[in-house]
Amino acid sequence: MLPSLLLQLVFVAHCLAKTVEYHWTTGWGSADVDGQGERPVITCNGEFPWPDIRVTKGDTMLIYLTNGFNDSAGTTTSLHMHGLFQEGSAQMDGPPMVVQCPIQQGDTLLYNFTVSSNVGLYWYHSHTEGQYEDGFRALLVVDDGEDNENFPYDYDEEMVMSMGEWYEETVAELTPKFMSLFNPTGAEPIPRNLILNNTMNLTWEVQPDTTYLLRLGNFGGFVSQYFWIEDHEMTVVEVDGVYTEQNTTNMLYITVGQRYSVLVHTKSDASTNFAIMQKFDDTMLDVIPGDLQLNTTSYMVYNTSAAMPEQNTVDELDFLDDFYLVPYNKVPLYDDPDYTITLDVVMDNLDDGINYAFFNNITYTAPKVPTLMTAMSAGDDATNPDIYGSNTNTFVLQRDEIVEIVLNNHDTGTHPFHLHGHVFQTLIRDKEYDADEGLDPVAYDPDNHDDFPEYPMLRDTIYLRGQSNFVIRFKADNPGVWFFHCHIEWHLLQGLSIVLVEDPLSLQSNSSQQLTANMLEMCTNSNISSKGNAAGNYENFLDLTGENVQQKNIPDGFTKKGIIAMVFSCIAGILGLVTIAIYGMQDMTPEQEAEDIRELLPEEDILESSPSKEETTVKENVLVNQRTAED
Ligand SMILES: *[C@@H]1O[C@H](CO)[C@@H](O)[C@H](O)[C@H]1NC(C)=O
Ligand SMILES: *[C@@H]1O[C@H](CO)[C@@H](O)[C@H](O)[C@H]1NC(C)=O
Ligand SMILES: *[C@@H]1O[C@H](CO)[C@@H](O)[C@H](O)[C@H]1NC(C)=O
Ligand SMILES: *[C@@H]1O[C@H](CO)[C@@H](O)[C@H](O)[C@H]1NC(C)=O
Ligand SMILES: *[C@@H]1O[C@H](CO)[C@@H](O)[C@H](O)[C@H]1NC(C)=O
Ligand SMILES: *[C@@H]1O[C@H](CO)[C@@H](O)[C@H](O)[C@H]1NC(C)=O
Ligand SMILES: *[C@@H]1O[C@H](CO)[C@@H](O)[C@H](O)[C@H]1NC(C)=O
Ligand SMILES: *[C@@H]1O[C@H](CO)[C@@H](O)[C@H](O)[C@H]1NC(C)=O
Ligand SMILES: *[C@@H]1O[C@H](CO)[C@@H](O)[C@H](O)[C@H]1NC(C)=O
Ligand SMILES: *[C@@H]1O[C@H](CO)[C@@H](O)[C@H](O)[C@H]1NC(C)=O
Ligand SMILES: [Cu+2]
């Protein structure tokens, strides 16, 4: 009786699941997103913005992505569905050199996967070189049953909105200025505006006395945003695809990568319109240009004939702390960890003078073979983390173990961390230890910490405060190769990521995880081996000769602080110009400038002798004078 009933249910579920197919070709076009003029954008089939899409849990998605870029730089591409677990389809997750080979110009890769268990709001984006900051991104709603019938709360209408930031220049223009000897502190480029649904001044026409399910996703690449609606409360019911117990607030704080679904009940009086506010978390900006609009106003419109509201200001940025949210399913705190990964975050300079981001002194350096393919081809060696390379920060997880990640931030900045393939519980998120108040970074102390929540919040992206720490846990029940990284695209370029190889032997044996012929073709066309260790060695997986490694450290005898003080105090006089360089107002290219500096500071001078104070001063003068002369 029971089995046959079950069978029927399976059959019904199967009938409803559909296959949706998309054919997307990347290209370059032009769009005026923020009303301040056209600039190049990445298009989808010649159009911008990219399509927001909706599927139902259980659906299979077939996305044929064609690289339609035709530039001489050979720009490649890729696609990541942010938040989807990709159960049984780890190769479809997107990050190049982690799970796949890059898609070369003219090539098409089929992303073929089933949305088996995810529901709620997600988004998709290129996982290549900050490309999504140029527009290659959009939202993805996964309905929980037909018409979202299994959603646990009642609502009348739904509204989906993306938020993000917009830059004056393209990522290709900004990156060389950012990753430069002339940006020794790693100051991130400053966006020009905050945007809502790929525009500004958006109007949302609402009906009175109606409960809206408002779904908000921050698909930006850098700043967190405060979000509020004048004189309206928001009841949080879902974050990052996890239903929550209701928690009502006036304000949200949404980092890049995060999503919130809230219930908003409109007023019964339809006479007045209200401001929808977005505000920069300006503590994340290294400089705040005088003309940067920190608060951005959009409109909740009850009455199209009535006046539009002015900007709404508040006395305090009193936002909901997501740490205290309780998942609707009340998943209890996971057991003590079987495996703890402790990571220290540092931003620092290497021998080339560029500012990098480090986990445990390693800045992620892509291997020669995508890590998933190393795992697939390594046989029993796949469980040995060494084969994945010494500069990829790869950790191997065993099936079903409880994994704990302890993250200690030695940097003063806020970082939103994202884990692929899972949601995680947040056990601890410590307060900020503000350097401006003379405080030093504080690491998590396993013997002395706050009590863990009984039902910790589950989500896929969470922020870490400046000089602070967090502790997260998840269960390694999804074989795959999963990236864990800061979602600030600038910091990802700087190497702030690790790779988790989860249950590699199951990957090898499971038929659904076998690499598709189309995927292997991407490797052939990229001249990248789809077999072998991080160095591409297939004979002996333990021989890493020839692997990619990060730049050398600044040599011994010079503390990193010391060399930065020496080399860069010289530049201090022109630090203002660095900022200008970032804004693109500088007519000199970073390469030219780097050349100038190298000439003035021959390597042996900088690196081989500990300079006296006097020498340093002389060099400073030379440089400053040189700059003055040029200007
Ligand atoms: C938004 O409104 C401002 C002020 O009216 C205008 O300058 C700007 O161009 C508008 N932006 C868009 C995208 O419509
Ligand atoms: C590249 O593509 C654009 C349109 O996306 C087209 O205008 C241009 O002619 C193409 N260039 C080459 C070299 O094919
Ligand atoms: C293969 O992977 C799928 C998806 O994760 C899983 O449902 C299935 O049980 C796995 N098969 C085996 C034999 O482990
Ligand atoms: C998508 O993957 C499924 C499961 O591996 C496979 O059966 C199907 O043929 C694939 N579809 C295409 C169009 O390749
Ligand atoms: C914002 O974009 C979403 C998805 O494209 C669309 O459904 C929605 O209507 C837009 N919102 C407004 C207020 O225009
Ligand atoms: C809409 O605004 C107009 C202009 O202020 C006003 O005359 C009208 O009564 C308002 N409508 C409602 C339903 O309040
Ligand atoms: C921006 O919003 C904040 C918070 O409401 C307010 O304190 C501040 O005065 C606003 N800034 C400007 C320039 O309007
Ligand atoms: C709602 O969130 C606040 C923190 O902003 C927390 O103190 C409170 O316990 C939460 N309440 C519920 C019911 O989740
Ligand atoms: C990082 O390097 C510092 C200085 O060389 C060293 O003290 C520390 O132990 C290293 N940390 C790790 C996790 O290897
Ligand atoms: C791969 O190698 C071939 C032959 O050397 C070359 O023509 C092609 O441009 C290379 N492709 C890439 C993406 O490097
Ligand atoms: Cu970061």
Coordinates of C-alpha atoms and ligand atoms in Angstrom, one line a residue, residues 228 251 277 279 292 294-295 311-317, ligand 7:
W228 CA 14.5 50.5 3.4
M251 CA 15.9 48.1 7.3
M277 CA 16.0 53.9 -0.2
K279 CA 22.4 53.5 0.9
L292 CA 29.2 60.4 -4.9
L294 CA 25.5 57.8 -1.1
N295 CA 21.7 57.6 -0.8
Q311 CA 14.7 61.2 -0.2
N312 CA 14.0 59.6 3.1
T313 CA 16.6 59.9 5.9
V314 CA 16.9 58.0 9.1
D315 CA 18.7 58.9 12.4
E316 CA 20.2 55.5 12.8
L317 CA 21.1 52.6 10.4
Ligands
LIG7 C1 21.9 59.7 3.6 O1 21.1 58.9 4.5 C2 21.5 59.0 5.8 C3 20.6 58.0 6.5 O2 19.3 58.3 6.3 C4 21.4 60.4 6.4 O3 21.8 60.4 7.7 C5 22.3 61.3 5.5 O4 22.1 62.6 5.9 C6 21.9 61.2 4.0 N1 22.9 61.9 3.3 C7 22.6 62.8 2.4 C8 23.7 63.5 1.7 O5 21.4 63.1 2.1

